[in-house]
Coordinates of C-alpha atoms in Angstrom, one line a residue:
X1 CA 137.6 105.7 100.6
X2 CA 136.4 101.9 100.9
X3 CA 135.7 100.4 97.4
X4 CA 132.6 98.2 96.7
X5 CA 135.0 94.8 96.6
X6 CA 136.7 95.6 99.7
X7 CA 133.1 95.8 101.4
X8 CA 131.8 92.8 100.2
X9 CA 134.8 91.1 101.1
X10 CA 134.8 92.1 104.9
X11 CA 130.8 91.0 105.1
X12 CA 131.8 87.4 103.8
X13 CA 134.7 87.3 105.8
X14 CA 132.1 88.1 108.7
X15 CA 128.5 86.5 107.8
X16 CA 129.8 83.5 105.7
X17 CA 133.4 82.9 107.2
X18 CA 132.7 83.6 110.6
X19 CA 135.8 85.2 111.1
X20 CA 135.9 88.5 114.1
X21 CA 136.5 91.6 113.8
X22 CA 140.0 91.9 114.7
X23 CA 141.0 88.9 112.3
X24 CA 139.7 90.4 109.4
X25 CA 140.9 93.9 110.3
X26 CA 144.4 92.0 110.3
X27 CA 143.9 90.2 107.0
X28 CA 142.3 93.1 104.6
X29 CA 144.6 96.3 106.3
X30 CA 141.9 97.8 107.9
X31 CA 141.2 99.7 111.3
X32 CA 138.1 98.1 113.4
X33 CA 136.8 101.0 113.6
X34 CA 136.1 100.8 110.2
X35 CA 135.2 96.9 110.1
X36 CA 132.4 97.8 112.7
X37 CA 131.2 100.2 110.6
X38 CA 130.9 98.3 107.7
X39 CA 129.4 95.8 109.2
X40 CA 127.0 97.9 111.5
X41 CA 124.7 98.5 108.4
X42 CA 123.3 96.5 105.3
X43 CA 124.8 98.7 102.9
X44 CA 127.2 98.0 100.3
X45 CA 128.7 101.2 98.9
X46 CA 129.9 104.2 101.2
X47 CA 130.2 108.1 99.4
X48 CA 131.7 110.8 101.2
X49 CA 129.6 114.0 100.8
X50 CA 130.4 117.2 102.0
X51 CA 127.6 118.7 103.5
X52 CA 128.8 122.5 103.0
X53 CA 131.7 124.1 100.4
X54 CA 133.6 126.6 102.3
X55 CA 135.2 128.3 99.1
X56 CA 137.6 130.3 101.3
X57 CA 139.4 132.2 98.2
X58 CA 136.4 132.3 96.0
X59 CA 133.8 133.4 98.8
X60 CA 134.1 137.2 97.8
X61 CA 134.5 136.4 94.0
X62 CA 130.9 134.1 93.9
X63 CA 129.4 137.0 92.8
X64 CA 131.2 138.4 90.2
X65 CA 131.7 134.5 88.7
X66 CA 128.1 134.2 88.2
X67 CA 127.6 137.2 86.9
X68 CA 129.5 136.4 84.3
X69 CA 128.0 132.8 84.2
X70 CA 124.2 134.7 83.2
X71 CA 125.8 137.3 81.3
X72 CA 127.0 134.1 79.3
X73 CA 123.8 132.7 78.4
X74 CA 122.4 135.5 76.7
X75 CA 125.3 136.0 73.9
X76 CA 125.7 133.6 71.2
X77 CA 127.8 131.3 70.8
X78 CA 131.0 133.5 69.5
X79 CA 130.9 136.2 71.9
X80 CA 130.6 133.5 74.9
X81 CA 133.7 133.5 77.3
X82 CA 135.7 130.4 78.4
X83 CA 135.9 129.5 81.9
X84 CA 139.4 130.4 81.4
X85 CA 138.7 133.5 80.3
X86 CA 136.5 134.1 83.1
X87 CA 139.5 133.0 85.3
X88 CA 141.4 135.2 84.6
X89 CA 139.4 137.8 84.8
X90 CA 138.9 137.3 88.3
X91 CA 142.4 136.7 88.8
X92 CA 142.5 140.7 87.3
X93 CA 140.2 141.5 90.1
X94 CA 142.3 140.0 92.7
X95 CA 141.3 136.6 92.8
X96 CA 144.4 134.6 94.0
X97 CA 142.9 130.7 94.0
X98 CA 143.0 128.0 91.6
X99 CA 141.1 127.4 88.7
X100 CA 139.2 124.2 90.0
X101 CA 137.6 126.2 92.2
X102 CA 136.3 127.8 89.3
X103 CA 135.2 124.9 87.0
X104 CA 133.6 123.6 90.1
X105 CA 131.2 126.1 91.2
X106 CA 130.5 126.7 87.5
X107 CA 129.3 123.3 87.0
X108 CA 127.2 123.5 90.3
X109 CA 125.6 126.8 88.9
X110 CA 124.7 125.1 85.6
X111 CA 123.5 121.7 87.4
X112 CA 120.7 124.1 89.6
X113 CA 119.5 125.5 86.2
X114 CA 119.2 123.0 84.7
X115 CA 117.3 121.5 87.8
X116 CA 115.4 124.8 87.9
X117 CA 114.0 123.7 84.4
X118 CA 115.9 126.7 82.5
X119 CA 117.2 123.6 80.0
X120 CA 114.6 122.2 79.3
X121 CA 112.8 122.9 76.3
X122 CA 109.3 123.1 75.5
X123 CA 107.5 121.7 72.5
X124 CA 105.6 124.3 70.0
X125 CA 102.6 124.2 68.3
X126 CA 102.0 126.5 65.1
X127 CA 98.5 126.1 63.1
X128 CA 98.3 126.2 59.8
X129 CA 99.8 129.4 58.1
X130 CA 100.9 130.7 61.3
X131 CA 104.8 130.9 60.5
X132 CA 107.1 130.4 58.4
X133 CA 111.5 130.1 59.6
X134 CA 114.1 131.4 57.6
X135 CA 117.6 131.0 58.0
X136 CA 121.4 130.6 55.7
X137 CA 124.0 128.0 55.8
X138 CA 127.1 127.3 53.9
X139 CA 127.4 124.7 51.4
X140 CA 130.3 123.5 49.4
X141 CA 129.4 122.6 45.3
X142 CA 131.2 122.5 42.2
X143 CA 129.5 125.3 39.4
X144 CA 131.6 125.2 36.1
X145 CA 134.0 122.7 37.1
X146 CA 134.9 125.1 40.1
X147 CA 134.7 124.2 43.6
X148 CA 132.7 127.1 45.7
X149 CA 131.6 128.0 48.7
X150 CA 127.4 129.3 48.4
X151 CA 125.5 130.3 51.0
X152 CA 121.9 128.4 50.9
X153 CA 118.7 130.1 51.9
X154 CA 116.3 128.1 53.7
X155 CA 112.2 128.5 54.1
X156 CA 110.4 126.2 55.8
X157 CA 106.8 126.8 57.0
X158 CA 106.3 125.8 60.6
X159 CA 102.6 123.6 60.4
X160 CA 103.0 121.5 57.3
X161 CA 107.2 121.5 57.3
X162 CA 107.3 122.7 53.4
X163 CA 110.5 123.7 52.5
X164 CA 112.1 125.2 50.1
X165 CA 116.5 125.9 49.5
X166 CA 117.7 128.6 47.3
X167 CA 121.6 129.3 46.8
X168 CA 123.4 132.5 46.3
X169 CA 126.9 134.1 46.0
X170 CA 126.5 136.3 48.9
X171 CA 124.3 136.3 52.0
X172 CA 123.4 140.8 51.2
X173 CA 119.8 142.0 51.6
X174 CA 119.0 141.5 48.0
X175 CA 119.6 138.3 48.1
X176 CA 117.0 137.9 51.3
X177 CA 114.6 139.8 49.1
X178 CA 114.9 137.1 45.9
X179 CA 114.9 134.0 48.3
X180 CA 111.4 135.1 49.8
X181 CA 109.8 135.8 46.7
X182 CA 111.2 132.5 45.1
X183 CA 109.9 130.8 48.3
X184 CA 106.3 132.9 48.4
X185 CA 105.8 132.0 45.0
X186 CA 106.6 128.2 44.8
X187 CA 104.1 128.1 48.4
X188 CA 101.6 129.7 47.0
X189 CA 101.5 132.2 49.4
X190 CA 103.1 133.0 52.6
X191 CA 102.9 133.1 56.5
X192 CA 101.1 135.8 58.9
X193 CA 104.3 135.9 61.0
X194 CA 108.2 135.6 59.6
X195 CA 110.8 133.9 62.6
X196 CA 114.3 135.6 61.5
X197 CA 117.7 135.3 64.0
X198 CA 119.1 138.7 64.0
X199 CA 121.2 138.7 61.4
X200 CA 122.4 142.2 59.8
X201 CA 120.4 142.4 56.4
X202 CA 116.7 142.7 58.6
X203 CA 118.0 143.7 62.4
X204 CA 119.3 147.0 62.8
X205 CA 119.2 147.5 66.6
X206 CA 118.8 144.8 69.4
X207 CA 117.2 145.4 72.6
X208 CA 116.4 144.3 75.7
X209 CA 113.4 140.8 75.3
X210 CA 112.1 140.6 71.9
X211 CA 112.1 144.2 71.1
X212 CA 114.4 144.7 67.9
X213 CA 114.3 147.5 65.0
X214 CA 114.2 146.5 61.9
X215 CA 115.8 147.4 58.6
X216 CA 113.9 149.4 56.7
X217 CA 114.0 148.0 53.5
X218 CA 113.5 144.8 55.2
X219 CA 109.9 146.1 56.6
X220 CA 108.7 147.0 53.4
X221 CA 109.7 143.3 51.9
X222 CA 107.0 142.8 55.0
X223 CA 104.6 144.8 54.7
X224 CA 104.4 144.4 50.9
X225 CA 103.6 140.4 52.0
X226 CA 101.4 141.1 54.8
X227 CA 104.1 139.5 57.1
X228 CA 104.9 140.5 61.1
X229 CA 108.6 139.5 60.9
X230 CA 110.0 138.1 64.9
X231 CA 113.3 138.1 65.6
X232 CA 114.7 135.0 68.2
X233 CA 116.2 135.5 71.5
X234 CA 120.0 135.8 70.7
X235 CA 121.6 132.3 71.2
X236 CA 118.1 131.0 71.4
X237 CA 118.7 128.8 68.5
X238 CA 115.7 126.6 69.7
X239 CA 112.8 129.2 68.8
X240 CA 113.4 128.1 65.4
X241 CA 114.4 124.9 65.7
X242 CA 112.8 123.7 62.9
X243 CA 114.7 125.5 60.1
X244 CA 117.7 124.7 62.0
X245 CA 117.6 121.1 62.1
X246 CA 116.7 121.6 58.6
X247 CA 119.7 122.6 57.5
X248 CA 121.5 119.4 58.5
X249 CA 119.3 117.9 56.7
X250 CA 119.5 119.3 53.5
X251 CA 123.0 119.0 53.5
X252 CA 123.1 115.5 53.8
X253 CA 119.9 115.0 51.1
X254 CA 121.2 117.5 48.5
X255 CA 124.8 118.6 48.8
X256 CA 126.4 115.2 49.9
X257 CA 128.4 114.4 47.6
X258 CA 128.8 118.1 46.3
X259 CA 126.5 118.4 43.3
X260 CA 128.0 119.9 40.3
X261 CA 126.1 122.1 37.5
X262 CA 127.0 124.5 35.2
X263 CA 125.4 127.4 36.9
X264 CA 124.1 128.5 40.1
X265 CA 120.6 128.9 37.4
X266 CA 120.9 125.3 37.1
X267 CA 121.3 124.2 40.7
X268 CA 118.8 126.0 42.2
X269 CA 116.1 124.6 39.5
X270 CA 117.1 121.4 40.7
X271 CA 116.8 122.1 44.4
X272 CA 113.3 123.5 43.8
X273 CA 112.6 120.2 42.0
X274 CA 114.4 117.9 44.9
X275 CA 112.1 119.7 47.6
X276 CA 109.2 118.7 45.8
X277 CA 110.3 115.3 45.6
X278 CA 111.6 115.2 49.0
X279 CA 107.9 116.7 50.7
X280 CA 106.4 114.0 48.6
X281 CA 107.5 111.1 50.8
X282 CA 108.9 112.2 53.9
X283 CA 106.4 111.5 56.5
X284 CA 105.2 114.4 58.4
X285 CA 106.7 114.2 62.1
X286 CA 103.2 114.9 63.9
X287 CA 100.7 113.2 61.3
X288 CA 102.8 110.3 60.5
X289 CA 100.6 108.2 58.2
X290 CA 100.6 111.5 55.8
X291 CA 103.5 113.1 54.0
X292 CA 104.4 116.8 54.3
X293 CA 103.1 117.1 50.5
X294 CA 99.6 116.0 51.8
X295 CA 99.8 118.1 54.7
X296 CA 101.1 121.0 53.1
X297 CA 98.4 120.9 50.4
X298 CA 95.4 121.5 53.3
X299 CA 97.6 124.1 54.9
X300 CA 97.9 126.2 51.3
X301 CA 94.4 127.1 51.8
X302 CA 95.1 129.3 55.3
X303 CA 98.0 131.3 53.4
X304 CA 98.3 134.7 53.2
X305 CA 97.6 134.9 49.0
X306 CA 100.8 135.3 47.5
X307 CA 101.4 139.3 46.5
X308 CA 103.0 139.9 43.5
X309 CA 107.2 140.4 43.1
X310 CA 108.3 142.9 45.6
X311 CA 111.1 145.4 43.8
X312 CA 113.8 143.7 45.8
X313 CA 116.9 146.1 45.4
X314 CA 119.2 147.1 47.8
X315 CA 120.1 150.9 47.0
X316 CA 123.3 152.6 47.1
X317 CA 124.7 156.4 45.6
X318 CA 127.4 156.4 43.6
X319 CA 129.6 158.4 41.0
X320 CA 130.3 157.8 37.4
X321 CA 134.0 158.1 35.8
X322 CA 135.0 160.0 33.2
X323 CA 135.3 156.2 31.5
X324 CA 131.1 156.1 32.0
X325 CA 131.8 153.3 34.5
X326 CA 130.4 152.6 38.1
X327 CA 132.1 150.9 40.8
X328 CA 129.9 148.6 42.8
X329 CA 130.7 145.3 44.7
X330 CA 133.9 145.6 43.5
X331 CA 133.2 145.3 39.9
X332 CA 132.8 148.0 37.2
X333 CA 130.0 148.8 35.2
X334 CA 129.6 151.1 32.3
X335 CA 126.4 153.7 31.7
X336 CA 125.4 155.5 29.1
X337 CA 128.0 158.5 28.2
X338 CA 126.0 161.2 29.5
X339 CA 126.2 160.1 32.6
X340 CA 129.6 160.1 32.9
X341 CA 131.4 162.8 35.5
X342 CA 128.1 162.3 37.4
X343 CA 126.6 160.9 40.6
X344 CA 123.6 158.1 40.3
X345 CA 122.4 155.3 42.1
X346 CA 122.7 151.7 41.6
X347 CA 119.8 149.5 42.5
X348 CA 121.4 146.1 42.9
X349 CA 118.8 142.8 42.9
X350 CA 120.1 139.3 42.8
X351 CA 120.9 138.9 39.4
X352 CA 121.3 142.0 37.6
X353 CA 122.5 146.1 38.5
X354 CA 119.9 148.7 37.5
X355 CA 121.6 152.2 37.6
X356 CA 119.6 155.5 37.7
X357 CA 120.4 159.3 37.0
X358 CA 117.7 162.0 37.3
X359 CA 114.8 159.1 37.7
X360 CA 115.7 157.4 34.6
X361 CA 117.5 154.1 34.1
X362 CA 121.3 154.6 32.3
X363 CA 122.6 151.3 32.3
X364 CA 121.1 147.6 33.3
X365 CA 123.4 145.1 33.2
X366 CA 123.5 141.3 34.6
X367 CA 125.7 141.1 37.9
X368 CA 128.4 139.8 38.1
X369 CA 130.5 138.3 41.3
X370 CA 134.2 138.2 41.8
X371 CA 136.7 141.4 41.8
X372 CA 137.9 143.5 39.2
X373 CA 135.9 142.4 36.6
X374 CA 134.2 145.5 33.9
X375 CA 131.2 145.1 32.3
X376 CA 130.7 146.7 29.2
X377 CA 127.8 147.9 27.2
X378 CA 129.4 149.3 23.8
X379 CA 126.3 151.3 23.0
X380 CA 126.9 153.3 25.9
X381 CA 129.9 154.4 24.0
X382 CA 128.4 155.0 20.4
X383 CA 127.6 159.1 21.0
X384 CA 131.5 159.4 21.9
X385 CA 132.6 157.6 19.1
X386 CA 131.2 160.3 16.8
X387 CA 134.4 162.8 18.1
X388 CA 136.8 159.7 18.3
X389 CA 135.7 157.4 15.5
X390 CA 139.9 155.8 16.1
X391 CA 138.3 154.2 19.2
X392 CA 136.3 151.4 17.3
X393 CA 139.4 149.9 16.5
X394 CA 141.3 149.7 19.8
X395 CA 138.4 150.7 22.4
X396 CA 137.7 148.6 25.3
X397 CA 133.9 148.5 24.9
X398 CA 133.9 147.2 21.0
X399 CA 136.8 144.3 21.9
X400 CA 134.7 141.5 20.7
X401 CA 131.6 143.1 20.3
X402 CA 129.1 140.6 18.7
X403 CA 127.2 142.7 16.5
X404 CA 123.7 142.2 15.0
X405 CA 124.9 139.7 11.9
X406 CA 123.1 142.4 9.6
X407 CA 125.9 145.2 11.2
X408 CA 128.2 142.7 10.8
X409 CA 127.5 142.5 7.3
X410 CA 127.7 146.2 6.6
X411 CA 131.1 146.2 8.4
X412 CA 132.6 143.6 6.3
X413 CA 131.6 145.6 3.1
X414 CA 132.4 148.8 3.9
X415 CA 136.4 147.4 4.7
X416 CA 139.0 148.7 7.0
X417 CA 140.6 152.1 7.5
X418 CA 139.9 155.5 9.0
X419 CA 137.2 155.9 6.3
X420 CA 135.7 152.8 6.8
X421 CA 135.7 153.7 10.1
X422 CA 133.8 157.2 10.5
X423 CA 131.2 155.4 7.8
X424 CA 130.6 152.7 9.9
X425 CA 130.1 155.6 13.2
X426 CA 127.8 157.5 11.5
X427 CA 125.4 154.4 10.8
X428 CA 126.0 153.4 14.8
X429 CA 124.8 156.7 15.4
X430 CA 121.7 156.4 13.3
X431 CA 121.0 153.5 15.3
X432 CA 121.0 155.6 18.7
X433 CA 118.6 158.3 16.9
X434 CA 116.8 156.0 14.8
X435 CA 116.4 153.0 16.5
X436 CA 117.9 149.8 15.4
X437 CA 114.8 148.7 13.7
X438 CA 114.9 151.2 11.3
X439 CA 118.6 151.4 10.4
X440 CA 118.6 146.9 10.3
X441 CA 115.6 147.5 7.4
X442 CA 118.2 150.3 5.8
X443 CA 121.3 148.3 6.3
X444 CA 118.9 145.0 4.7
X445 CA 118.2 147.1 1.9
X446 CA 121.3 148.4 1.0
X447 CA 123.0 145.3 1.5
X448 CA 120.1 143.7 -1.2
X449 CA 121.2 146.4 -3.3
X450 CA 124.6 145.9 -3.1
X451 CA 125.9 149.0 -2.3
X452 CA 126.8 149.7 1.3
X453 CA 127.8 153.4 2.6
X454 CA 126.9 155.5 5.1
X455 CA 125.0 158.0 2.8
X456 CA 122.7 155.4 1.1
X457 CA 122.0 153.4 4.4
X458 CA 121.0 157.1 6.0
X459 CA 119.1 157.6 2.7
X460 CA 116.9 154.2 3.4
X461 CA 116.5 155.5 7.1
X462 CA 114.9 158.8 6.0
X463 CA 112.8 157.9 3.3
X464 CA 111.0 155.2 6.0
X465 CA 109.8 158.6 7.5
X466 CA 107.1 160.5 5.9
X467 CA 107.5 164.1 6.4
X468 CA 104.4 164.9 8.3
X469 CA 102.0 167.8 7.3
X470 CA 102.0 171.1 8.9
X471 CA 98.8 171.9 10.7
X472 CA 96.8 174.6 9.9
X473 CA 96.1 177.3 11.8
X474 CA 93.0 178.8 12.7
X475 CA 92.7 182.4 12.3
X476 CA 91.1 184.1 15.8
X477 CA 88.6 186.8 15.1
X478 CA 90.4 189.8 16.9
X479 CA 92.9 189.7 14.3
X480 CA 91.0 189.1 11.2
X481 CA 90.6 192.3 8.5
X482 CA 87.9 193.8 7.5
X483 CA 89.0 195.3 4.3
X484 CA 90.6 192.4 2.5
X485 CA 93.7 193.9 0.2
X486 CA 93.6 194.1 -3.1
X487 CA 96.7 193.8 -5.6
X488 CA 97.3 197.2 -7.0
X489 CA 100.7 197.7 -8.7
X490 CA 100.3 201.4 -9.4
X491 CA 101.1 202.1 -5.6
X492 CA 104.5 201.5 -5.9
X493 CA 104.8 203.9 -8.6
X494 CA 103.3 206.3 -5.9
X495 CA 105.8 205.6 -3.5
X496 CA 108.3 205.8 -6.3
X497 CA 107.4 209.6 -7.0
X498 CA 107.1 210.6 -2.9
X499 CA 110.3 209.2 -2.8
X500 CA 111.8 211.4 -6.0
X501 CA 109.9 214.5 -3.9
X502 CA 112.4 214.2 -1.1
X503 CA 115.4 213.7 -3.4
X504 CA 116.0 210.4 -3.1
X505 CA 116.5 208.9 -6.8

């Protein structure tokens, strides 16, 4: 293949020089042939291009490779198969030529798409309260002196670009539920249509174009916020571009270097906080002499008005264990004790469990995250303690209890021992029956009075309660007399003498 010097040479040699043909054939190592040719035309570079690819292996095996190649572009970016792969896949199907051959035609198939316009993309317009994109990343911070991987939530609203992050342990349907009413309520309001990938905790089933089925749960966060969720083309990453780029973005604003608080609590009140600043001087990429705090303030007013909280729980059945305790995430968490040996159901939101038995709430407790941790309540335990009074002492549930100072009181005085003990039971008890209010104004007063038992406190509690008065009862008229009796001792004596008549004495 003749390089660009060698050509400029030989026309030199020619049109400067003077030099013929077959002298500067000899001097440069060339044929004439090729001499004559490059001088036969003005042109300074020569390419060789075929003008047809035979592919004699491939030829039969075009088919199948493409295919693959369109099969490729509607998976994401995980389930997407090498060129290798594909290789040797056709080399399973009998394919017996090299792997160029492959790359090549590949690259040609891509370069006519490309050409055909399927890569180029188009810019979108939304108007104001259109839509709204939601999507998760991961981010690396340090909480309690801990370095942890969160998972962020984003919300951006497509017009204005308002935004809003909100980090979580997990990435589970509850936690979808908290981040949109966190994000509804600092807009103001939300969006006539949601744009969603498909991830698991809203898509159930995926079909063919945009046709999905959602979660069901996931429609009613929906419906209860007037919202028509959309789901993107798989791969498509593009249809909601926005919140996509935005997550780049926040990662370099906010969590570079890794921030470090006490408690996710904490973080995300400062994120909320950073958004605000950050929408108040980022210039809005459309409208660039206004900010995307401006803008976002004219598009509030063509929200959807914000709803109210949606009960954001994700719902699961589950058993309790003789030890009153629930297993869920894999933690433990105890119920009241006549739930135990039972089945119920544990609503779990973002921050706290809820568990249910026969419609009615046995145990609430604030989640926790990790494994193997238990969560106690020890009034849960109070009605068993009144068989096994020995398990205040070494029981699980009352290991550091932190009991209301004016208990604590009480079980200072009343000392330590099996009595001291079944005492101190008894007024827990009173407390489940009672109420805590009235047994803390009995403990108060016996404490005042300086002597502290179970009797006198459960004295106190019952004299705070008036015995109530019967009600009277109104006589119907059927069953009235008409003969009122009158008091007449002598008819005993009469009976006294039938009864001598018969024999009896």
């Amino acid at each position: 293949m003749l390089i660009v010097e060698t050509i400029a040479r030989v026309r030199r040699d020619h049109h400067v020089h003077h030099k013929p043909i077959k002298q500067i054939a000899r001097e440069r190592g060339l044929s004439r042939n090729t001499v004559r040719k490059i001088l036969r035309t003005d042109m300074t570079a020569f390419s060789y291009e075929r003008d047809r690819q035979p592919l004699p292996r491939l030829g039969e095996y075009v088919a199948a490779l493409e295919r693959m190649l369109e099969d490729n572009q509607s998976k994401n970016r995980r389930e997407r198969l090498t060129l290798t792969r594909m290789f040797e896949l056709l080399q399973a199907s009998g394919y017996d030529g090299g792997y160029d051959a492959v790359r090549r035609h590949a690259r040609r198939w891509r370069a006519e798409r490309v050409s055909a316009g399927t890569g180029v993309f188009i810019p979108l317009y939304f108007a104001p309260g259109e839509a709204y994109q939601f999507d998760w990343s991961h981010e690396i911070v340090v909480l309690g002196g801990v370095t942890t991987t969160i998972k962020a939530a984003h919300v951006r609203l497509c017009h204005s670009r308002a935004f809003l992050v909100v980090c979580y342990p997990r990435e589970t349907q509850e936690m979808v539920f908290d981040a949109h009413d966190r994000a509804f309520r600092f807009f103001g309001g939300s969006c006539r249509r949601g744009i969603y990938d498909n991830m698991g905790t809203a898509v159930d089933a995926v079909f063919a174009g945009k046709e999905r089925r959602f979660n069901r749960r996931f429609e009613q966060l929906c419906s209860h916020h007037l919202v028509e969720p959309v789901a993107c083309t798989p791969a498509a990453g593009w249809e909601k571009g926005q919140v996509e780029n935005q997550v780049g973005n926040v990662r370099e604003w906010f969590f570079t270097p890794r921030p470090r608080f006490g408690s996710l609590e904490e973080l995300n009140s400062w994120l909320e906080e950073q958004c605000r600043r950050k929408m108040a001087i980022l210039a809005h990429p459309e409208a660039k002499d206004r900010t995307v705090a401006e803008v976002f303030a004219e598009e509030k007013a063509a929200l959807v008005a914000y709803r109210g909280a949606f009960d954001g729980f994700h719902e699961i059945q589950a058993a309790a264990s003789k030890s009153a305790l629930v297993r869920f995430d894999r933690n433990r968490y105890s119920v009241a004790a006549g739930a135990a040996n039972r089945p119920v159901s544990v609503r779990a939101y973002a921050d706290r469990v809820v568990i249910r038995q026969d419609g009615g709430v046995v145990a609430e407790h604030k989640r926790v995250f990790g494994r193997d941790q238990t969560v106690f309540d020890p009034w849960h335990y109070v009605p068993a303690l009144a068989r096994k009074p020995g398990a205040l002492r070494n029981g699980a549930p009352f290991r550091d209890w932190d009991l209301p100072p004016w208990l604590a009181s009480v079980r200072r005085r009343l000392g330590s021992g099996d009595e001291a003990d079944r005492q101190f039971v008894t007024i827990l008890t009173a407390v489940v029956e009672h109420g805590l209010e009235a047994v803390e104004a009995a403990c108060l007063e016996a404490l005042a009075n300086g002597v502290c038992t179970a009797t006198v406190i459960l004295n106190h509690v019952s004299r705070q309660h008036q015995p109530m008065k019967a009600a009277s009862i109104a006589t119907p008229a059927a069953l009235r007399l008409t003969s009122p009796p009158m008091a007449d001792c002598g008819r005993y004596d009469t009976l006294r003498s039938m009864g001598g008549h018969h024999g009896t004495p």
